Amino acid sequence: MDDVIDRAARAGLETRFWDGVGELHNVAPEVLCRVLDALSASSSAPRRLLPGPVIIRDGCAPELKLNGPEGLAVQWEIVSDRKAAEGEDISPSLKLPLGLPHGLYCLRAKVRGEPGGEKVPLIVAPRQAYHGDPASPRRLWAPAVQLYAARSRRSWGHGDFSDLLALIDLAADLGAAGVGLNPLHALMDDKMEEPSPYFPNSRLFINALYIDVEAIPEFPGLAAAGVEVEVARLRNAAALDYRAVADVKMRALEGAYAAFVAHASAERRSAFDRFRTHESELLSRFACFEFLRRQFDCPWWEWPSEWRQRDDGSLTALREREGPRLGFFEFVQWSAHEQLERCRMRARARGMPIGLYLDVAVGVRSDGFDAWCDQEAVLAGMAIGAPPDNLNRRGQNWGLAGFNPIGLEQQRFEPFRQLLEAAMRYAGAVRLDHVLGLQRLYIIPHGISADQGTYIRLPFHALLATAALTSMQQQCLLIGEDLGTVPENFRETLADWGIWSYQVMLFERTAAGAFARPETYRENALVTFATHDLPTFAGWRDHRDLAVKRALNINPGESDEDRRRALDALDQALGERGIAQNNFAGVAAYLAATPSRLLVISLEDLLGVKEQVNLPGTVDEHLNWRQPLPVRLEELRDQKGLATIADVMRSAGRSSS
């Protein structure tokens, strides 16, 4: 027992912790053993000289304290794709060179005359993440949309990138700095009973359902593709029918691909080849995975042994044998990339300071591509979630796989950099969902109840350095979703690295229940009224969320009297600012008065939607992720509330035009 506790502590596991309702949990030894077994599968040789990952920030003295005794002659070298520097020092410190370019490196060290050696990641990072163009207005705003929920007369019952182009033009006309979006990560299009954008197959690729198939040059048209009747039905459906949308779109994409193979112009073929070359092995592996999972129709750990691990030799043979079929999945990603890139360029052409603001999910499906492709960097056999708290006394299991800290370190944090770059290549701002997961993750071995998990610590500062580095390289703002109870100095540490905070008005209340005054909000922050997991303003005002939860036997966490007091507190807060309207325009004016750099307004709040986007703790009991906007995009510009909000933002000095 003591040995397990000691091993767990050395591995960064918490053997006891306080949950969100103030109860102390002593983690069961079998849970610790399960996690230790998962970590040991990727454990590296012990180090006696080098500490953990090394970080050099701009302005910091590059001197490294060693763990070994004094007086040892230590030879060292720094490499990336080639040797960047080398030298020899006498322990207990190494004097690393000045002026290394920003990047991810490997530091190798050995005692002179001894065999072997040690290595650790070395990150040369900027002092802070990107903070935006200094020529842009200091305070901005942006509308946010669940893109799948956008409806137009031409889309197929599911919002697409042509709809996004229209939203960008509308937002630019209103003086907005950009458009906020749900995660666009690739899902499993043949398993759309799980449509949450926060449950990705891969965070490195794009959800194919956002492709406007009719915008692909080779698509022969609805009638020729044989989907005219189905598309007409989907356009008029009351709720999103993901399975039907996926079935129609994938068949139509197969038709477009067949036409591309047969008739594409030399220019189009050349563009496709350039994309495949640029995306290199990663795209090829994704295509192989998509092909294989359809062949075997079961989780990858149940596939024939030849395919359970990503073996590039076997994948090369598969490509030679099934090239045209694999090419389809590459064509789909190329089509998605071209259309999303067109949206990015449209926002730039319209002079929007931010452009697209994208969300990055906290983890990936255990049976998805990312978990299969990079098994060393993902914790196998367990899910991430949350311990018991006031919202869920039984804890939460999110069904997502998280990063393995040992595997991340062994790969110099390249998997984390890749997922950030995958979003930032299109975005001017990115939000990291559950940013607390960069410091520690609550993990639950498969088959164990959610309240019996434990926390694992991650290399927090190394991940922050990687995030700041990628943010500066991509010129992309970085926002951390830091809601709830966080460890002491956590937000201060994020701020020190230039990562913005995320402040939600519904949570910004004093102990007495009063709403926080606008001037108390942080400057480097995104502010908003609520989130996709909370009630909309109209639903909150009308107690709709309380009624829905009670009907589903879910504890709403507050009484009707509590809500009435909250509404009175809102009246008082607005009144103290001289805001007469007790409506969403009044709330927007209140938030617009904060010093915070970015204010995000959801289209659901603009349009008075009462049902919340997602009700945590439910699957089919609530229309999670399935509710279309009540107004088609062609009619959105005529909505009075939209012009009112634009006027509020202009009066508050938040307009970018």
XYZ file of C-alpha atoms in Angstrom:
657
model
C 0.000 0.000 0.000
C 2.702 2.515 0.958
C 4.640 1.584 -2.181
C 1.616 2.393 -4.360
C 1.134 5.733 -2.598
C 4.809 6.612 -3.053
C 4.827 5.617 -6.730
C 1.649 7.594 -7.328
C 3.072 10.710 -5.705
C 6.254 10.465 -7.804
C 4.148 10.044 -10.961
C 2.118 13.194 -10.289
C -1.049 11.474 -9.074
C -3.019 12.876 -6.188
C -3.688 10.198 -3.594
C -6.251 12.386 -1.802
C -8.134 15.502 -2.814
C -11.042 17.750 -1.841
C -13.999 17.705 -4.222
C -16.253 20.596 -5.242
C -18.589 20.170 -2.257
C -15.820 20.138 0.340
C -15.500 16.394 0.886
C -12.103 14.715 1.187
C -11.503 11.739 -1.124
C -8.862 9.102 -0.400
C -8.175 7.516 -3.761
C -8.556 3.740 -3.855
C -5.284 1.807 -4.403
C -6.784 -0.056 -7.389
C -7.482 3.270 -9.102
C -3.904 4.418 -8.525
C -2.576 1.096 -9.864
C -4.691 1.379 -13.035
C -3.329 4.845 -13.739
C 0.259 3.851 -12.897
C 0.001 0.933 -15.328
C -1.134 3.312 -18.085
C 1.737 5.669 -17.348
C 4.355 2.932 -17.138
C 3.551 1.867 -20.695
C 5.194 5.075 -21.879
C 7.609 5.738 -19.030
C 11.098 6.912 -19.831
C 14.394 6.097 -18.196
C 14.961 7.869 -14.856
C 17.064 11.016 -14.893
C 19.736 11.940 -12.367
C 21.132 15.085 -13.999
C 18.428 16.960 -15.842
C 15.248 18.283 -14.237
C 11.936 18.225 -16.089
C 11.197 20.233 -19.233
C 13.365 23.334 -19.582
C 11.775 26.679 -20.455
C 13.622 29.764 -21.674
C 11.415 32.851 -21.832
C 12.423 36.094 -23.457
C 14.325 38.102 -20.883
C 15.126 35.111 -18.643
C 18.710 34.114 -17.894
C 19.295 30.756 -19.639
C 21.050 28.968 -16.767
C 19.934 25.501 -15.809
C 20.389 23.961 -12.352
C 21.281 20.287 -12.488
C 20.211 17.598 -10.057
C 23.615 15.913 -9.804
C 26.525 16.568 -7.429
C 28.927 19.444 -7.936
C 32.084 19.100 -9.961
C 30.918 16.825 -12.769
C 32.013 17.666 -16.306
C 28.718 17.677 -18.227
C 28.589 17.684 -22.020
C 25.388 18.959 -23.580
C 23.768 19.716 -26.908
C 20.537 21.302 -28.087
C 18.870 19.873 -31.180
C 15.688 20.353 -33.159
C 15.812 19.070 -36.725
C 19.545 19.741 -36.475
C 22.078 20.614 -33.801
C 21.502 24.180 -32.568
C 24.190 24.461 -29.882
C 26.567 22.404 -27.771
C 28.976 22.901 -24.904
C 30.436 21.595 -21.657
C 29.965 22.893 -18.115
C 30.791 21.854 -14.588
C 27.795 20.909 -12.460
C 25.652 22.012 -10.703
C 24.574 24.284 -13.582
C 24.608 24.570 -17.348
C 24.975 27.940 -19.048
C 22.725 27.671 -22.064
C 23.308 29.944 -25.070
C 21.580 33.243 -25.619
C 19.634 33.999 -28.762
C 18.115 30.616 -29.595
C 15.149 31.139 -31.945
C 11.718 30.417 -30.513
C 10.836 26.756 -30.903
C 10.644 23.244 -29.434
C 14.036 21.610 -28.883
C 15.611 18.634 -27.183
C 18.360 19.137 -24.581
C 20.746 16.174 -24.248
C 23.328 15.902 -21.491
C 25.823 13.330 -20.233
C 28.710 13.163 -17.814
C 31.938 13.260 -19.788
C 33.410 9.796 -20.159
C 30.234 7.977 -19.145
C 28.012 6.091 -21.608
C 24.410 6.984 -22.379
C 22.937 10.291 -21.344
C 19.654 12.010 -20.647
C 17.321 14.238 -22.598
C 14.465 16.622 -21.851
C 12.367 19.011 -23.931
C 13.628 22.576 -24.119
C 11.128 25.266 -25.085
C 12.308 28.696 -26.162
C 9.187 30.799 -25.796
C 8.130 34.430 -26.013
C 7.436 36.248 -22.796
C 3.709 36.135 -23.478
C 1.150 34.901 -25.967
C -0.013 37.125 -28.813
C -2.020 40.137 -27.643
C -3.462 41.393 -30.909
C -2.645 44.092 -33.392
C -1.833 47.291 -31.446
C -3.437 49.281 -34.263
C -6.832 47.638 -33.614
C -9.392 49.115 -31.206
C -8.664 48.143 -27.620
C -12.184 46.883 -26.824
C -14.110 44.755 -29.310
C -17.192 42.585 -29.649
C -18.249 39.559 -31.686
C -21.444 37.569 -32.207
C -21.191 33.838 -31.532
C -23.081 31.063 -33.295
C -23.384 27.323 -33.027
C -22.607 26.967 -36.728
C -24.488 23.689 -37.175
C -27.627 25.565 -35.996
C -27.435 28.236 -38.699
C -30.138 27.816 -41.332
C -30.357 29.279 -44.802
C -32.581 28.560 -47.765
C -29.702 26.848 -49.590
C -27.996 24.803 -46.823
C -28.895 21.181 -46.163
C -30.445 21.298 -42.705
C -27.063 21.926 -41.073
C -25.061 25.144 -41.112
C -22.071 25.177 -43.448
C -19.110 27.303 -44.458
C -21.118 29.263 -47.022
C -23.452 30.202 -44.167
C -20.367 31.280 -42.245
C -19.346 33.557 -45.121
C -22.736 35.256 -44.862
C -22.362 35.611 -41.086
C -18.915 37.147 -41.504
C -20.278 39.763 -43.897
C -23.171 40.543 -41.564
C -20.891 40.811 -38.513
C -18.468 43.061 -40.386
C -21.309 45.353 -41.438
C -22.316 45.644 -37.767
C -18.820 46.627 -36.632
C -18.002 43.282 -34.999
C -14.388 42.135 -34.721
C -15.147 38.570 -35.736
C -17.509 35.612 -35.396
C -17.337 33.114 -32.528
C -17.900 29.432 -33.302
C -18.307 26.081 -31.609
C -15.462 23.581 -32.145
C -15.172 22.552 -35.803
C -13.290 19.336 -34.976
C -13.873 16.225 -37.064
C -16.597 13.987 -35.626
C -17.491 10.439 -36.599
C -19.942 11.199 -39.389
C -21.340 7.667 -39.266
C -22.005 7.859 -35.495
C -24.042 11.043 -35.324
C -26.048 9.831 -32.360
C -23.173 11.567 -30.544
C -23.213 15.004 -32.220
C -21.522 17.082 -29.519
C -18.799 19.274 -31.052
C -16.887 18.695 -27.807
C -16.677 14.921 -28.458
C -14.243 14.867 -31.388
C -12.874 12.050 -33.477
C -9.907 14.343 -34.112
C -8.926 17.857 -33.068
C -6.514 17.970 -36.016
C -9.105 17.767 -38.807
C -12.402 19.412 -39.766
C -15.999 18.230 -39.439
C -17.124 17.302 -42.970
C -20.748 18.271 -42.275
C -19.748 21.943 -42.525
C -18.813 21.541 -46.189
C -21.138 23.253 -48.649
C -21.210 20.417 -51.169
C -22.821 22.581 -53.829
C -19.812 24.930 -53.657
C -17.449 22.144 -54.762
C -16.791 22.764 -58.477
C -17.112 19.094 -59.425
C -20.475 18.514 -57.671
C -22.995 17.728 -60.426
C -26.033 19.266 -58.689
C -28.819 18.005 -56.430
C -30.845 16.302 -59.147
C -27.887 14.581 -60.777
C -26.650 13.424 -57.374
C -30.091 12.022 -56.555
C -30.473 13.922 -53.271
C -32.993 16.610 -54.220
C -35.915 15.210 -52.204
C -33.838 14.446 -49.123
C -32.230 17.889 -49.077
C -35.636 19.573 -49.361
C -36.849 17.613 -46.335
C -33.763 18.469 -44.299
C -34.113 22.169 -45.065
C -37.570 22.201 -43.472
C -36.926 19.917 -40.481
C -37.838 21.319 -37.048
C -34.704 19.887 -35.441
C -31.337 18.853 -36.768
C -31.317 15.302 -38.110
C -27.595 14.618 -37.992
C -27.777 11.061 -39.269
C -29.771 12.062 -42.322
C -27.544 15.078 -42.984
C -24.424 12.940 -42.690
C -25.818 10.243 -44.957
C -26.820 12.703 -47.680
C -23.648 14.780 -47.469
C -21.281 11.823 -47.538
C -23.059 10.314 -50.561
C -22.953 13.696 -52.294
C -19.265 14.093 -51.432
C -18.557 10.656 -52.897
C -20.239 11.812 -56.098
C -18.196 15.014 -56.136
C -15.000 13.009 -55.576
C -15.831 10.600 -58.409
C -16.410 13.578 -60.718
C -13.150 15.138 -59.537
C -11.206 11.962 -60.305
C -12.794 11.735 -63.752
C -12.982 15.353 -64.879
C -11.072 17.779 -62.631
C -9.014 20.489 -64.269
C -5.237 20.464 -64.080
C -5.406 23.492 -61.759
C -7.708 21.693 -59.327
C -5.597 18.521 -59.375
C -2.506 20.557 -58.688
C -4.192 22.313 -55.747
C -5.246 18.946 -54.279
C -1.717 17.591 -54.639
C -0.285 20.647 -52.880
C -2.693 20.145 -50.001
C -1.759 16.478 -49.650
C 1.927 17.340 -49.727
C 1.518 20.078 -47.126
C -0.509 17.899 -44.757
C 1.905 15.024 -45.359
C 1.743 11.810 -43.328
C -0.854 13.053 -40.860
C -3.541 13.400 -43.531
C -2.632 10.027 -44.994
C -2.916 8.375 -41.578
C -6.295 10.026 -41.001
C -7.552 8.669 -44.331
C -6.331 5.194 -43.398
C -8.037 5.382 -40.017
C -11.341 6.489 -41.541
C -11.163 3.611 -44.010
C -10.231 1.018 -41.370
C -12.864 1.962 -38.821
C -15.546 1.557 -41.463
C -14.107 -1.812 -42.430
C -14.099 -3.220 -38.901
C -17.005 -1.268 -37.310
C -15.644 -1.533 -33.769
C -13.216 0.412 -31.534
C -9.637 0.365 -32.782
C -8.404 -1.701 -29.824
C -10.669 -4.517 -31.096
C -9.309 -4.386 -34.656
C -7.094 -7.180 -35.977
C -3.698 -6.923 -34.266
C -2.010 -5.631 -37.430
C -3.966 -2.372 -37.191
C -4.262 -1.706 -33.452
C -1.042 0.276 -33.460
C -0.227 2.872 -36.086
C 2.352 1.044 -38.151
C 3.521 3.164 -41.077
C 4.744 0.125 -43.007
C 1.298 -1.468 -42.900
C -0.338 1.855 -43.748
C 1.929 2.275 -46.782
C 0.811 -1.134 -48.045
C -2.813 -0.160 -47.415
C -2.357 3.045 -49.432
C -0.902 1.097 -52.334
C -3.841 -1.296 -52.238
C -6.706 1.122 -51.532
C -5.354 4.431 -52.854
C -8.509 5.693 -54.605
C -10.745 4.894 -51.632
C -8.354 6.562 -49.204
C -8.152 9.524 -51.570
C -11.836 10.201 -50.878
C -11.182 11.047 -47.228
C -8.295 13.309 -48.240
C -10.563 15.015 -50.787
C -13.166 15.645 -48.071
C -10.587 17.302 -45.809
C -9.271 19.358 -48.711
C -12.793 20.587 -49.482
C -13.337 21.512 -45.816
C -9.970 23.267 -45.642
C -10.575 25.277 -48.821
C -13.962 26.489 -47.624
C -12.852 27.338 -44.086
C -9.774 29.100 -45.461
C -12.095 31.123 -47.702
C -13.956 32.226 -44.562
C -10.710 33.269 -42.907
C -9.707 35.273 -45.944
C -13.162 36.913 -46.172
C -12.846 38.110 -42.562
C -9.397 39.494 -43.324
C -10.658 41.237 -46.461
C -13.436 42.831 -44.397
C -10.845 44.224 -41.990
C -12.054 42.266 -38.961
C -9.408 42.464 -36.189
C -10.086 38.913 -34.985
C -11.904 37.111 -37.771
C -12.819 33.648 -36.555
C -12.856 32.806 -32.842
C -12.714 29.013 -32.436
C -13.112 26.641 -29.514
C -10.744 23.737 -28.797
C -12.247 20.751 -26.948
C -10.497 19.512 -23.805
C -10.057 15.937 -25.055
C -10.830 13.401 -27.776
C -12.879 10.246 -28.186
C -11.025 7.221 -26.871
C -11.975 5.359 -30.057
C -11.092 8.250 -32.361
C -8.230 9.052 -34.699
C -6.092 11.140 -32.365
C -6.145 8.459 -29.662
C -5.225 5.747 -32.183
C -2.636 7.714 -34.112
C -0.631 8.899 -31.106
C -1.195 6.329 -28.386
C 1.961 7.372 -26.534
C 0.569 10.873 -25.932
C -2.951 9.828 -24.824
C -3.950 8.165 -21.546
C -5.350 4.770 -22.519
C -8.174 3.047 -20.669
C -9.496 6.098 -18.847
C -11.638 9.159 -19.352
C -11.421 12.713 -18.094
C -14.200 14.409 -16.174
C -14.872 16.211 -12.911
C -15.281 15.144 -9.263
C -18.535 15.768 -7.390
C -19.546 19.421 -7.170
C -22.686 21.478 -6.611
C -23.842 20.902 -10.195
C -23.377 17.125 -10.117
C -22.992 15.311 -6.807
C -22.032 12.052 -8.557
C -19.159 13.537 -10.505
C -18.909 13.713 -14.281
C -17.404 11.353 -16.830
C -16.992 13.193 -20.126
C -16.000 10.077 -22.069
C -12.927 11.841 -23.454
C -9.304 10.769 -23.470
C -6.730 13.251 -22.188
C -3.029 13.741 -22.702
C -0.448 11.458 -21.097
C 2.097 13.810 -19.469
C 4.968 11.359 -19.960
C 4.146 10.815 -23.625
C 3.836 14.557 -24.182
C 7.261 15.176 -22.701
C 8.846 12.409 -24.760
C 7.506 14.046 -27.924
C 8.630 17.555 -26.908
C 4.969 18.637 -26.605
C 4.534 18.376 -30.349
C 1.016 16.790 -30.079
C -0.188 19.798 -28.068
C 1.415 22.243 -30.488
C -0.197 20.444 -33.430
C -3.730 20.662 -32.039
C -3.302 24.375 -31.306
C -1.954 25.034 -34.778
C -4.831 23.078 -36.353
C -7.270 25.672 -34.958
C -5.046 28.748 -35.090
C -4.317 28.405 -38.791
C -7.870 29.619 -39.407
C -8.521 31.758 -36.330
C -7.608 35.092 -34.825
C -8.617 33.888 -31.354
C -8.860 30.432 -29.821
C -10.469 29.372 -26.548
C -9.090 26.371 -24.659
C -12.005 24.534 -23.071
C -11.332 23.607 -19.407
C -7.900 25.249 -19.380
C -7.420 23.899 -15.855
C -6.594 20.653 -17.673
C -3.191 22.098 -18.547
C -2.295 21.884 -14.858
C -4.174 18.797 -13.769
C -6.824 16.464 -15.139
C -9.422 14.493 -13.242
C -9.196 10.982 -14.689
C -11.483 7.985 -14.262
C -10.364 4.472 -15.260
C -12.915 2.767 -17.490
C -15.484 0.807 -15.503
C -15.166 2.947 -12.355
C -17.801 5.467 -11.223
C -17.105 9.146 -11.852
C -16.759 9.991 -8.149
C -13.916 7.483 -7.712
C -11.300 9.039 -9.997
C -8.204 11.026 -9.183
C -6.165 13.973 -10.431
C -3.013 13.721 -12.480
C -0.653 16.677 -12.734
C 0.583 17.821 -16.120
C 3.708 19.857 -16.979
C 1.786 23.114 -16.614
C 4.487 25.654 -17.410
C 5.806 23.661 -20.356
C 2.296 23.535 -21.831
C 1.839 27.265 -21.229
C 5.178 27.948 -22.927
C 4.137 25.802 -25.904
C 0.800 27.613 -26.069
C 2.429 31.053 -25.956
C 4.951 29.998 -28.595
C 2.250 28.731 -30.977
C 0.060 31.764 -30.307
C 2.854 34.146 -31.345
C 3.814 32.066 -34.360
C 0.210 32.016 -35.584
C -0.610 35.596 -34.424
C -3.646 34.260 -32.577
C -5.149 35.365 -29.258
C -5.429 32.660 -26.609
C -8.310 32.491 -24.124
C -8.509 30.023 -21.259
C -11.908 28.791 -20.057
C -11.093 29.185 -16.363
C -14.557 28.924 -14.828
C -15.245 27.433 -11.428
C -12.891 26.861 -8.527
C -9.269 26.993 -9.603
C -6.048 26.520 -7.616
C -4.423 29.487 -5.936
C -2.552 31.760 -8.369
C -3.837 29.802 -11.376
C -5.384 32.799 -13.121
C -2.380 34.935 -12.253
C -0.123 32.378 -13.918
C -2.260 32.352 -17.064
C -2.160 36.140 -17.130
C 1.615 36.129 -16.743
C 1.809 34.045 -19.930
C -0.576 36.396 -21.737
C -3.536 33.992 -21.797
C -6.836 35.818 -21.434
C -9.443 34.908 -18.850
C -13.060 33.900 -19.592
C -15.677 35.676 -17.497
C -19.362 34.749 -17.542
C -21.804 37.278 -16.136
C -24.026 34.624 -14.548
C -21.044 33.539 -12.428
C -19.711 37.008 -11.663
C -21.694 37.493 -8.454
C -20.736 38.514 -4.938
C -21.302 36.282 -1.917
C -24.467 38.290 -1.250
C -25.746 37.599 -4.783
C -25.113 40.996 -6.341
C -23.772 41.134 -9.890
C -20.160 42.257 -10.094
C -19.740 45.847 -11.253
C -18.421 46.212 -14.818
C -15.213 47.915 -13.681
C -14.246 44.815 -11.648
C -13.922 42.635 -14.757
C -10.431 41.865 -15.994
C -9.029 43.729 -18.981
C -7.419 40.789 -20.742
C -10.573 38.727 -20.780
C -13.460 37.558 -22.897
C -16.806 38.375 -21.276
C -20.195 36.938 -22.092
C -23.576 36.431 -20.436
C -23.607 32.610 -20.363
C -22.157 29.512 -22.046
C -23.615 26.697 -24.153
C -24.055 24.664 -20.922
C -26.064 27.413 -19.201
C -29.511 28.904 -19.820
C -29.934 31.603 -22.428
C -30.913 35.040 -21.156
C -34.578 34.530 -22.144
C -34.637 31.062 -20.578
C -32.990 32.327 -17.394
C -35.337 35.313 -17.102
C -38.422 33.097 -17.571
C -37.219 30.267 -15.270
C -37.346 27.941 -18.267
C -34.164 26.085 -17.309
C -35.515 25.362 -13.812
C -38.739 23.930 -15.225
C -36.915 21.736 -17.745
C -34.584 20.296 -15.113
C -37.418 19.548 -12.700
C -39.381 17.792 -15.449
C -36.343 15.569 -16.006
C -35.810 14.941 -12.263
C -32.567 16.917 -12.326
C -31.808 19.081 -9.310
C -31.829 22.631 -10.737
C -29.528 23.881 -7.980
C -31.772 26.817 -7.098
C -35.394 27.558 -6.301
C -37.798 29.899 -8.057
C -37.336 32.295 -5.162
C -33.557 32.163 -5.666
C -34.113 33.065 -9.315
C -36.429 35.927 -8.433
C -33.757 37.324 -6.139
C -31.208 36.991 -8.947
C -33.507 38.889 -11.304
C -33.950 41.597 -8.676
C -30.170 41.766 -8.351
C -29.914 42.216 -12.114
C -32.482 45.036 -11.999
C -30.459 46.727 -9.294
C -27.160 46.304 -11.163
C -28.613 47.722 -14.366
C -30.293 50.557 -12.538
C -27.072 51.585 -10.840
C -25.541 52.007 -14.310
C -28.472 54.060 -15.536
C -29.688 51.248 -17.817
C -33.473 51.374 -17.955
C -34.184 48.283 -20.069
C -34.480 45.002 -18.175
C -33.846 43.026 -21.362
C -30.893 41.547 -23.184
C -29.955 44.869 -24.753
C -29.576 46.185 -21.198
C -27.367 43.241 -20.261
C -25.267 43.830 -23.380
C -24.847 47.495 -22.435
C -23.786 46.448 -18.928
C -21.148 44.061 -20.268
C -20.054 46.553 -22.917
C -19.032 48.895 -20.089
C -16.420 46.446 -18.791
C -12.746 47.071 -19.572
C -12.519 43.554 -21.010
C -10.963 43.326 -24.458
C -13.624 41.117 -26.070
C -17.375 40.840 -25.487
C -19.116 37.872 -27.114
C -22.869 37.910 -27.738
C -24.594 34.634 -28.619
C -27.132 34.624 -31.431
C -29.450 32.611 -29.168
C -29.569 35.577 -26.778
C -29.974 38.058 -29.620
C -32.944 36.095 -30.961
C -34.622 35.427 -27.612
C -34.198 31.633 -27.700
C -35.372 30.050 -24.428
C -33.957 26.530 -24.675
C -30.292 26.174 -23.789
C -27.929 24.669 -26.343
C -26.801 21.778 -24.143
C -28.158 20.493 -20.843
C -25.323 18.673 -19.029
C -26.306 15.290 -17.639
C -28.721 14.516 -20.478
C -28.375 12.737 -23.818
C -31.716 12.288 -25.582
C -33.905 13.820 -22.868
C -33.100 17.290 -24.211
C -32.405 18.509 -27.748
C -28.707 18.955 -27.042
C -26.796 20.372 -30.047
C -29.888 19.835 -32.240
C -31.788 23.118 -32.097
C -31.652 25.257 -35.243
C -31.806 29.011 -34.920
C -35.417 30.247 -35.142
C -34.587 32.666 -37.964
C -33.026 31.880 -41.311
C -29.830 33.717 -42.177
C -31.556 35.571 -44.996
C -33.879 37.142 -42.402
C -31.283 37.698 -39.696
C -30.193 41.117 -40.928
C -33.765 42.421 -40.470
C -33.963 41.424 -36.792
C -34.413 44.559 -34.703
C -32.390 43.135 -31.813
C -29.306 42.826 -33.972
C -29.260 46.490 -34.925
C -29.922 47.423 -31.294
C -26.907 45.446 -30.088
C -24.730 46.966 -32.814
C -25.786 50.442 -31.650
C -24.987 49.521 -28.032
C -21.526 48.360 -29.032
C -20.910 51.453 -31.118
C -21.941 53.710 -28.236
C -19.629 51.822 -25.873
C -16.667 52.287 -28.216
C -16.486 48.603 -29.164
C -17.173 48.894 -32.893
C -14.278 47.997 -35.181
C -15.633 50.020 -38.119
